[in-house]
Coordinates of C-alpha atoms in Angstrom, one line a residue:
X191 CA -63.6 -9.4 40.2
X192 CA -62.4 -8.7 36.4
X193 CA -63.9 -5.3 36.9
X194 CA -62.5 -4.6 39.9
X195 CA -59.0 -5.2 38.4
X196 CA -59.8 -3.3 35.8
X197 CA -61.1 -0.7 37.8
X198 CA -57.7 -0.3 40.0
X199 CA -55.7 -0.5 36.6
X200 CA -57.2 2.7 35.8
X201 CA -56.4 4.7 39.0
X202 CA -53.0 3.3 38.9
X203 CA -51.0 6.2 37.0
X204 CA -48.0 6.0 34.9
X205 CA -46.1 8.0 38.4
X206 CA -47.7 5.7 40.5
X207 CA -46.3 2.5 39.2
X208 CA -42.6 4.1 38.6
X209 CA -42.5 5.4 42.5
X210 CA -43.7 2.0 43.6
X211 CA -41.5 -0.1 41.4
X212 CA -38.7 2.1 42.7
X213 CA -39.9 1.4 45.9
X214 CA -40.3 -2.7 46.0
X215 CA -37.1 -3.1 44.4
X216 CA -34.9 -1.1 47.5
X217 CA -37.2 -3.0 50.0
X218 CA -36.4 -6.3 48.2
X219 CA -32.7 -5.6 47.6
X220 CA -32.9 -4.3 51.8
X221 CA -34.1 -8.0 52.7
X222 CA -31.3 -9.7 50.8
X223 CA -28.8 -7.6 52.3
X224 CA -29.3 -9.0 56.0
X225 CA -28.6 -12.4 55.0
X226 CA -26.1 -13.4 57.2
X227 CA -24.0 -14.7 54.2
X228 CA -24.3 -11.0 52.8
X229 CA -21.8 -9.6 54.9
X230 CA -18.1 -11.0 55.3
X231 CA -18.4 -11.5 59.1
X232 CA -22.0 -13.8 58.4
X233 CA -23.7 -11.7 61.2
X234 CA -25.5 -10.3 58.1
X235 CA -25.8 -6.7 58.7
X236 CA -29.1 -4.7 60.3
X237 CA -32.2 -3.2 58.3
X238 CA -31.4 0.1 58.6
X239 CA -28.0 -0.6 56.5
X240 CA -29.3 -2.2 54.4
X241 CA -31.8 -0.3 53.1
X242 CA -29.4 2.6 52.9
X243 CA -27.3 0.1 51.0
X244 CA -30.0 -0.7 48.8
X245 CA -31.4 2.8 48.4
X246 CA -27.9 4.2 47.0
X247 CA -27.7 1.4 44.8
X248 CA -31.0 1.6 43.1
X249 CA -30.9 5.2 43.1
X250 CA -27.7 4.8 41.4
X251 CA -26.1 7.4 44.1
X252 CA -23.1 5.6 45.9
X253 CA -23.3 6.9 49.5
X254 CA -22.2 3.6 51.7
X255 CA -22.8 3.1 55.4
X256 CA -20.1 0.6 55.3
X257 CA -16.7 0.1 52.9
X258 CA -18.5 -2.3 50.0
X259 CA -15.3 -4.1 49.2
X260 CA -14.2 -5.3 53.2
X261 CA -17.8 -5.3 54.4
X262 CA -20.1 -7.4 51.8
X263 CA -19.7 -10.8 51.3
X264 CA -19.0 -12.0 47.1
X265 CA -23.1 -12.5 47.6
X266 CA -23.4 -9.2 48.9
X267 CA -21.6 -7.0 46.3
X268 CA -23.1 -9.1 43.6
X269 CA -26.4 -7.9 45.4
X270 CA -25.6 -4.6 45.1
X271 CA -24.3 -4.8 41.5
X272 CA -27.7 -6.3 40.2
X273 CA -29.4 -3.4 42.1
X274 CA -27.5 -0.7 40.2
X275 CA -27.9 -2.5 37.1
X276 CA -31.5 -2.4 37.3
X277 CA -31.8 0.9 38.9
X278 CA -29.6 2.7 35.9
X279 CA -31.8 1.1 33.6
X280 CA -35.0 2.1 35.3
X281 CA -37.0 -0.8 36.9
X282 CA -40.0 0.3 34.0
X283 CA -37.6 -0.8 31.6
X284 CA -36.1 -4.0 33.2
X285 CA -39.5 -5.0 33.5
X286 CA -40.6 -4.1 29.8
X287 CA -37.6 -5.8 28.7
X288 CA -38.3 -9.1 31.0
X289 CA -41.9 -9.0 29.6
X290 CA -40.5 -8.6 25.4
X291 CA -37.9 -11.2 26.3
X292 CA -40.8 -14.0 27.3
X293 CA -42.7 -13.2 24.6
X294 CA -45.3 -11.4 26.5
X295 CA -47.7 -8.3 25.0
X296 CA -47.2 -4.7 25.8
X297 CA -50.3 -3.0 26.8
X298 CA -50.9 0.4 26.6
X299 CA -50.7 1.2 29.8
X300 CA -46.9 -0.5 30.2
X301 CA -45.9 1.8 27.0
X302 CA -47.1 5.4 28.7
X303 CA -45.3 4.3 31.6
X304 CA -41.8 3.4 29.9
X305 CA -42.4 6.5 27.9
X306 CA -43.0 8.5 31.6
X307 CA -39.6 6.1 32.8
X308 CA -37.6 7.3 30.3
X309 CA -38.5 10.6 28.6
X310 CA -39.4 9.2 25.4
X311 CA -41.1 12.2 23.2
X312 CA -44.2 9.8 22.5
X313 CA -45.2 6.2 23.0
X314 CA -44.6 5.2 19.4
X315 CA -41.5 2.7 19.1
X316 CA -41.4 2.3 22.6
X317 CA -40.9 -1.3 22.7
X318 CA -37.9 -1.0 19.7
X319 CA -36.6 1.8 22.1
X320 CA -36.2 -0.3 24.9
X321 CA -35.2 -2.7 23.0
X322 CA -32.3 -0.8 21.8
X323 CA -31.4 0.3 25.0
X324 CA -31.3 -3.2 26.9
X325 CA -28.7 -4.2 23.5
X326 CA -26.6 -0.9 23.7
X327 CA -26.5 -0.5 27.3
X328 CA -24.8 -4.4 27.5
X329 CA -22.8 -4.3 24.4
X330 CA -21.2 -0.4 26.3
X331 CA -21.0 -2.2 29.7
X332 CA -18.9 -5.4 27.8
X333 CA -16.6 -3.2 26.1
X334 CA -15.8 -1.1 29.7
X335 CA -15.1 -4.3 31.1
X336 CA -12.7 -5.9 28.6
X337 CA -11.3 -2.8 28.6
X338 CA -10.6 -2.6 32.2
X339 CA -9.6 -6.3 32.6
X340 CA -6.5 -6.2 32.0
X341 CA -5.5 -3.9 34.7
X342 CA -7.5 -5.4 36.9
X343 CA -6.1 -9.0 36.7
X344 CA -2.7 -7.6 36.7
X345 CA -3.2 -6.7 39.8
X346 CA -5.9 -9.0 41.6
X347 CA -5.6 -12.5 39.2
X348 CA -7.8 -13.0 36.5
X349 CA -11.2 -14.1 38.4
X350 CA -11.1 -11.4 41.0
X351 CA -9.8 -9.2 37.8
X352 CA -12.8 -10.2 35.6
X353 CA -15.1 -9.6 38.7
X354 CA -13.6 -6.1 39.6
X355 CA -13.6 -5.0 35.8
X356 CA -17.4 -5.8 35.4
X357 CA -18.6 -4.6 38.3
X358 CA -16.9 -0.7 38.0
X359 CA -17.9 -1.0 34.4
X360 CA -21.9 -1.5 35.4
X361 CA -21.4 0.7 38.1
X362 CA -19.7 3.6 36.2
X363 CA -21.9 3.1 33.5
X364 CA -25.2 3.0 35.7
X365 CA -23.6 6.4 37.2
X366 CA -23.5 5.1 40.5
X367 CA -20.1 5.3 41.6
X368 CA -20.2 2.4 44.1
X369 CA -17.0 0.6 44.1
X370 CA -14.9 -2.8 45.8
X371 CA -11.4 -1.2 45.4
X372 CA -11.6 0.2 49.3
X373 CA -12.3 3.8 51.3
X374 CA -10.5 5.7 48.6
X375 CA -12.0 4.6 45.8
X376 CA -9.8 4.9 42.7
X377 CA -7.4 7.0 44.0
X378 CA -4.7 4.4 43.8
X379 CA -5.5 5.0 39.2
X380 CA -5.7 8.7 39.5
X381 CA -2.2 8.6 37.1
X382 CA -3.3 5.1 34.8
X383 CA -5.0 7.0 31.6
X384 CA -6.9 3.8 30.9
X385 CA -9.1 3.3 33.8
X386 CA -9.5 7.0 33.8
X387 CA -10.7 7.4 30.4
X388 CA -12.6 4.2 30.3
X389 CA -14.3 5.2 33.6
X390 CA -15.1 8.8 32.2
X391 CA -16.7 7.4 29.0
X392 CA -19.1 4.9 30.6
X393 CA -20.5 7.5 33.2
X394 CA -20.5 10.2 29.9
X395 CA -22.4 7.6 27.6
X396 CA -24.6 6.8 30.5
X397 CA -25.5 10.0 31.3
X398 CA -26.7 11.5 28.3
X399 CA -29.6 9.9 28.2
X400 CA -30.8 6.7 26.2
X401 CA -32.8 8.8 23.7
X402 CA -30.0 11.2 22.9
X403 CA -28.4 7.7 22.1
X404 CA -30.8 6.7 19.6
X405 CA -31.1 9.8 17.6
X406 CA -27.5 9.8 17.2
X407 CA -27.1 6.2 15.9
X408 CA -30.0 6.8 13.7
X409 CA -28.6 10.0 12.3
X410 CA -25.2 7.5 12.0
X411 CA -26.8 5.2 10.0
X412 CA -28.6 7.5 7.9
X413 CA -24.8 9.0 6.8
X414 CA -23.4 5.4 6.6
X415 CA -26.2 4.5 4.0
X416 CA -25.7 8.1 1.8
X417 CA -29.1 9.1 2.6
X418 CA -27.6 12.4 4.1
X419 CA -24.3 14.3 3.6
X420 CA -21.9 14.2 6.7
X421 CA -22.1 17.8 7.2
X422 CA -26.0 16.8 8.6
X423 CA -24.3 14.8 11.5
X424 CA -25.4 17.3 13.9
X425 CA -27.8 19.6 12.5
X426 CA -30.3 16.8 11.6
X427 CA -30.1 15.7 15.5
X428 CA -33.2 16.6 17.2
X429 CA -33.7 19.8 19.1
X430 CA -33.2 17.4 22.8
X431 CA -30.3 16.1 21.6
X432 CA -28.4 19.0 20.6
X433 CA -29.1 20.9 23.8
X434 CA -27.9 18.0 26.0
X435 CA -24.6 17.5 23.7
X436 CA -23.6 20.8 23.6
X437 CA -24.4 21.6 27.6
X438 CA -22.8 18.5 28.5
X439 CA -20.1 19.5 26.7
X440 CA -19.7 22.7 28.1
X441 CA -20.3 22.0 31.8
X442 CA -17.5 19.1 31.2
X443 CA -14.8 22.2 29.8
X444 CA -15.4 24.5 32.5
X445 CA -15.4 22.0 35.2
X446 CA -12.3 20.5 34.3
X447 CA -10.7 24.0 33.7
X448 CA -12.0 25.6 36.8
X449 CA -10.9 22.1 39.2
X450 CA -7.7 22.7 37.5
X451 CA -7.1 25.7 38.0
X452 CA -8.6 26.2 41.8
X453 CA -6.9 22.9 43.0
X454 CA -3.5 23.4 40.9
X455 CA -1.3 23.8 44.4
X456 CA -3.1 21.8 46.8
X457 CA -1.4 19.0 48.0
X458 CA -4.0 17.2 49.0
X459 CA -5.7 16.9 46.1
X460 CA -3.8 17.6 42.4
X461 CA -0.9 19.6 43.8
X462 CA 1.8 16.5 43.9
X463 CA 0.9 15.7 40.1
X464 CA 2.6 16.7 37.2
X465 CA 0.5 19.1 34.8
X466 CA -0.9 16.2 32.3
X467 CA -1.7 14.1 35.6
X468 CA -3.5 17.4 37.0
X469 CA -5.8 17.6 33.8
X470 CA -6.5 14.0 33.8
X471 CA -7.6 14.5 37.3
X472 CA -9.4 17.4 37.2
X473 CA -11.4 16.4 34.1
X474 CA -12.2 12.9 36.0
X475 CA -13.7 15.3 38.7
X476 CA -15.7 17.3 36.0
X477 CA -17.2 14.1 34.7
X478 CA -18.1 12.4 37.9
X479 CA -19.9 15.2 39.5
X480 CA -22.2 14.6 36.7
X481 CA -24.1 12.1 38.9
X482 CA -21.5 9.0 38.9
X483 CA -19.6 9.7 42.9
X484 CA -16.0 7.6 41.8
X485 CA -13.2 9.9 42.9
X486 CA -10.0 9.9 42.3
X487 CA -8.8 12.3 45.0
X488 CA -9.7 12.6 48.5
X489 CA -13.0 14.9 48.0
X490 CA -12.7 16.8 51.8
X491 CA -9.3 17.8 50.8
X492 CA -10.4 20.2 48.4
X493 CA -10.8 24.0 49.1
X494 CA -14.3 25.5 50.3
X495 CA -14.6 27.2 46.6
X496 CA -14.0 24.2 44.4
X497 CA -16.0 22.6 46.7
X498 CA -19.0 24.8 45.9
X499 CA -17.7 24.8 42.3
X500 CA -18.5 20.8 42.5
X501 CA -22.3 21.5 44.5
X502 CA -23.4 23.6 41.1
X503 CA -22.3 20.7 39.3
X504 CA -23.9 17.9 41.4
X505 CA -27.3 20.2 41.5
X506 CA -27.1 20.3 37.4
X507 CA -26.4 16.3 36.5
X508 CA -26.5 14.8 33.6
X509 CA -28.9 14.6 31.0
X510 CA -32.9 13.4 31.0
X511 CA -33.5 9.7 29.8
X512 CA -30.9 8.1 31.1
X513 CA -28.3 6.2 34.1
X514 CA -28.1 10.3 35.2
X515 CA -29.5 12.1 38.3
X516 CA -29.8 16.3 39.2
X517 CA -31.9 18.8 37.6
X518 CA -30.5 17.7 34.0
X519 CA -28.5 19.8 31.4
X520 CA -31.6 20.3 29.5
X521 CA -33.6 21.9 32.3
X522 CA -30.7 24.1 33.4
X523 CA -30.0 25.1 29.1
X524 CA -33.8 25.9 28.7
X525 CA -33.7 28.3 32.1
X526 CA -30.5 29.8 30.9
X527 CA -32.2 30.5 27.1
X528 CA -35.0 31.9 29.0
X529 CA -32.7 34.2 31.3
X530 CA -30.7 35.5 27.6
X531 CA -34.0 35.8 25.5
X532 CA -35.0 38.4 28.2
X533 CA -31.6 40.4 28.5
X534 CA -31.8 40.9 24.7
X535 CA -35.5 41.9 24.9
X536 CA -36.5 38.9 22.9
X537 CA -40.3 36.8 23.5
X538 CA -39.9 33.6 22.3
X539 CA -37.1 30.9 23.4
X540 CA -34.8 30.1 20.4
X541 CA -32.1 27.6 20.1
X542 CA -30.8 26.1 17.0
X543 CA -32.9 27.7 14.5
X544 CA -35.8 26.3 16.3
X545 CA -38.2 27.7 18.9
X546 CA -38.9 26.2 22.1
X547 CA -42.3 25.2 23.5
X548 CA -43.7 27.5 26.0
X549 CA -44.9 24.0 28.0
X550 CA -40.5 22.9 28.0
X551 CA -39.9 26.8 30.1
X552 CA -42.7 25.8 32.6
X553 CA -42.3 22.9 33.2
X554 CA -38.1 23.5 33.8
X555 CA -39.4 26.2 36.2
X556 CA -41.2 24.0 38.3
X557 CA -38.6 20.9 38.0
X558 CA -35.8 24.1 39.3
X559 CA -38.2 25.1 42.3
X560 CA -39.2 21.4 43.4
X561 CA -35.6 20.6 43.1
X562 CA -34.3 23.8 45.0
X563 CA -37.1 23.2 47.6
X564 CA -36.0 19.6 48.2
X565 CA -32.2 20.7 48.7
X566 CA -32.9 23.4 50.6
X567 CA -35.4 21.5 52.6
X568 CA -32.8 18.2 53.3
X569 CA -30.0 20.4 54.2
X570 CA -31.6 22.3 56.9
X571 CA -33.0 19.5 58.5
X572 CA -29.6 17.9 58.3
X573 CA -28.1 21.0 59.6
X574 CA -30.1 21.1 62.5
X575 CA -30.1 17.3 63.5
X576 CA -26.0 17.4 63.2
X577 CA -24.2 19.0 65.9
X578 CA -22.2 22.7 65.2
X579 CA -19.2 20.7 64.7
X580 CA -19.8 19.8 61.2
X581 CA -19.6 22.7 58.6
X582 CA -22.4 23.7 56.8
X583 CA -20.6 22.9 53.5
X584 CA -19.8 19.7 54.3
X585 CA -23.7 19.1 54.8
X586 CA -24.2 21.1 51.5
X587 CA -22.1 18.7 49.5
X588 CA -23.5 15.9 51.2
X589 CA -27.1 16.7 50.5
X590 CA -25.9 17.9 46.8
X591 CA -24.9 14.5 46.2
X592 CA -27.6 12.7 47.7
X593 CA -30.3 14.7 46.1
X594 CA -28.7 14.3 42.7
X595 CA -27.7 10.6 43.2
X596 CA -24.1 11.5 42.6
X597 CA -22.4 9.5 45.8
X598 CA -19.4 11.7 46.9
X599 CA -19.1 12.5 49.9
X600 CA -16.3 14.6 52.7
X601 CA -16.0 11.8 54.8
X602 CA -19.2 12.6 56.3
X603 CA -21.8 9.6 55.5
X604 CA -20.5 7.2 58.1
X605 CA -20.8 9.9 61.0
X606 CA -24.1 10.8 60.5
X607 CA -26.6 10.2 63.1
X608 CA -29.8 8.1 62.1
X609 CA -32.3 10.7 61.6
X610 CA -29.6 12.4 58.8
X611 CA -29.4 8.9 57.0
X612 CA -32.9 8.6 57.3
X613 CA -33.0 12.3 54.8
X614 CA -30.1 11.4 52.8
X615 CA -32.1 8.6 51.9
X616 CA -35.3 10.2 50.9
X617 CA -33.3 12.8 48.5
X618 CA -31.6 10.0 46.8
X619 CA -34.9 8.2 46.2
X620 CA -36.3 11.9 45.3
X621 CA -33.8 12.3 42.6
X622 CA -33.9 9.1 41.4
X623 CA -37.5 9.2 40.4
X624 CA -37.4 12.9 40.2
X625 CA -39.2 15.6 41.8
X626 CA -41.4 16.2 38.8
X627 CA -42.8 12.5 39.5
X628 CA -43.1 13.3 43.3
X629 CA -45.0 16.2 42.3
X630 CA -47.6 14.7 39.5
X631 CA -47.9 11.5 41.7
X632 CA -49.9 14.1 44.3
X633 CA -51.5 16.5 41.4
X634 CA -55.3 16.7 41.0
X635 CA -57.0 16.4 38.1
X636 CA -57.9 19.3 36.0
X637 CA -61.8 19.4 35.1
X638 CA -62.4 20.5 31.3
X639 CA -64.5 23.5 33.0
X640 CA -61.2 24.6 34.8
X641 CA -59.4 24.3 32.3
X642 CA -61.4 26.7 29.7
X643 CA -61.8 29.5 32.4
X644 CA -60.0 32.2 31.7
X645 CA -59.5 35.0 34.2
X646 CA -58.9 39.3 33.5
X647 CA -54.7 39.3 33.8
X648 CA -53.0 42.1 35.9
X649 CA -49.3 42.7 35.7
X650 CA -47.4 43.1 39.2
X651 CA -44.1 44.9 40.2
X652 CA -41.2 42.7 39.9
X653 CA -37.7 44.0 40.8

């Protein structure tokens, strides 16, 4: 029997366990959500929503079947907020965290797989990482909600206001952008600086990744102590870091300058604001198609060209490691490097002083195609089950944000027919455990003989 168990231990792979985990915990979440005493009316509500409920929770994506705030019972929502909480922290590393906290050991096996969960560079410190992210992640989330409170329990009394403040702060922070404020999310703040900023620095610190987190606070403490000069506060950052900083940063700029700029008159969006409210608003649009779906504009009133402005950004997401969905900063950086090194007639990928690894180029080529493949793929299939009436851009921003767990949406979720739910729910899980996992869950292994063979090369005509 003990070698049986051992036997299957083996075959299970690091993918393997992360797709299933995934998997249990939206089937689990699915059964609690047709409770009766899940939904306000205590009918309960039917499988299908709520496993669509329960996928865009733990995917972290925030498409809703039904309005979360006049649908779902207190029970309900506080269903749905545990789901995102474990979701944005990964289910590996709930459950590594669970198992530290009671004192259990950490095998091997449950260290390659929270390395595989959250993009750790090697297994080495894994258990301190998680750790560290289980303390950070709750320490960011309290701040966000004492933060918030106060606005909240203005205006809905202190319980409800407590409840309200902690569960946008998990949910901003998670990057999921589900919220129990009503159909137009937080609209009714799109002029109230503090829930805008507050909102924008959760789903920022969420996405860039856990291990961008650590190296930072490590390189912090290392300047606190005098063991390096300040000036070394971002050159002594590791190569990952950097990249994911500095795109982040530069995706956030231009997609604040170009929502601003495209959407200056429009009325139904920015137009009736005045020019500090516009920038606020803009930038809040800039941050949250980095994977997090809160809006604080109605998102079909935009034009056709900000729009597609707000696909590329969806498609790109945040950063790898972390609460973030999409093809990831770094992955879009390293293609870009690649696409400049061969302008300027140059071989090897260089970025800060440092050379990238020919294995990082591949496998962002593959991580591009799979990704492209899956949109592509979930779009048309969309297209063709939805009838003429709907645009095709509405089902390209709808697929955008499914696929890169972002959660906004033209007013389109609820009037898709089943067989469109049934794809918008297999590219949020497919972006959630991303489509690099998908792909090495079904990969063969290599023999040592295949491996070494080496066959004559012959160039092709490109172009």
């Amino acid at each position: 029997m003990q070698k049986r168990q051992k036997a299957m231990h083996r075959h299970i792979s690091s993918f393997q366990v992360i797709i299933l985990g995934f998997f249990s915990v939206i089937l689990f979440g699915s059964l609690l959500l047709t409770l009766p005493f899940a939904t306000r009316d205590g009918n309960g509500a039917s499988f299908a929503d709520a496993l669509f409920t329960s996928t865009s929770a733990v995917c972290v994506t925030g498409l809703v079947v039904h309005d979360t705030a006049t649908y779902w019972s207190m029970f309900g929502q506080a269903v749905i907020l545990l789901l995102i909480q474990i979701g944005g922290m990964g289910v590996v590393t709930v459950a590594v965290s669970i198992a530290v906290i009671s004192g259990r050991k950490i095998g091997l096996m449950q260290r390659s797989t929270m390395q595989e969960a959250i993009a750790a560079p090697h297994v080495g410190g894994i258990v301190r990482l998680t750790g560290f992210i289980l303390k950070t992640a709750m320490l960011i989330e309290a701040v966000g909600v004492a933060v918030m409170a106060p606005v909240f329990c203005k205006e809905f009394g202190f319980f409800r206001g407590i409840w309200y403040a902690l569960f946008h702060s998990v949910s901003a922070f998670c990057n999921a952008g589900i919220d129990i404020l009503g159909e137009d999310s937080l609209a009714r703040y799109v002029t109230n600086p503090l829930i805008n900023i507050t909102t924008m620095m959760l789903i920022i610190l969420g996405g860039i990744g856990f291990t961008v987190w650590y190296d930072v606070i490590d390189n912090g403490k290392k300047i606190w102590y005098r063991e390096i000069p300040k000036k070394w506060c971002f050159t002594r950052l590791k190569l990952h870091s950097k990249i994911a900083i500095v795109t982040t940063l530069i995706l956030l700029i231009a997609g604040t300058l170009l929502n601003f700029v495209l959407e200056y008159r429009n009325p139904e969006t920015i137009g009736n604001l005045n020019t500090g409210q516009k920038i606020m608003a803009s930038a809040f649009q800039a941050v949250t198609t980095r994977t997090a779906g809160f809006s604080t504009f109605q998102q079909s009133g935009m034009h056709e060209e900000t729009g597609f402005l707000n696909i590329i950004l969806m498609f790109i997401g945040g950063s790898p490691g972390g609460t973030a969905g999409g093809l990831k900063t770094t992955t879009f950086a390293l293609l870009f490097l690649a696409f400049h090194t061969m302008l300027r007639g140059g071989h090897d990928i260089e970025c800060f002083q440092r050379k990238v690894a020919e294995d990082s180029l591949r496998v962002a080529f593959v991580t591009f195609m799979l990704a492209l493949g899956i949109y592509v793929t979930g779009t048309t299939v969309i297209a063709v089950i939805e009838p003429d009436t709907i645009s095709l851009q509405k089902i390209m921003y709808e697929t955008a944000s499914a696929m890169a767990t972002v959660g906004l949406t033209q007013d389109l979720t609820t009037h898709l027919r089943v067989g469109s739910k049934i794809v918008l729910m297999i590219l949020m899980y497919a972006g959630r455990v991303g489509p690099m996992t998908i792909a090495l869950l079904f990969a063969g292994k290599v023999n040592l003989q295949e491996k070494m063979r080496t066959l004559p090369t012959e160039k092709i005509m490109i172009g």
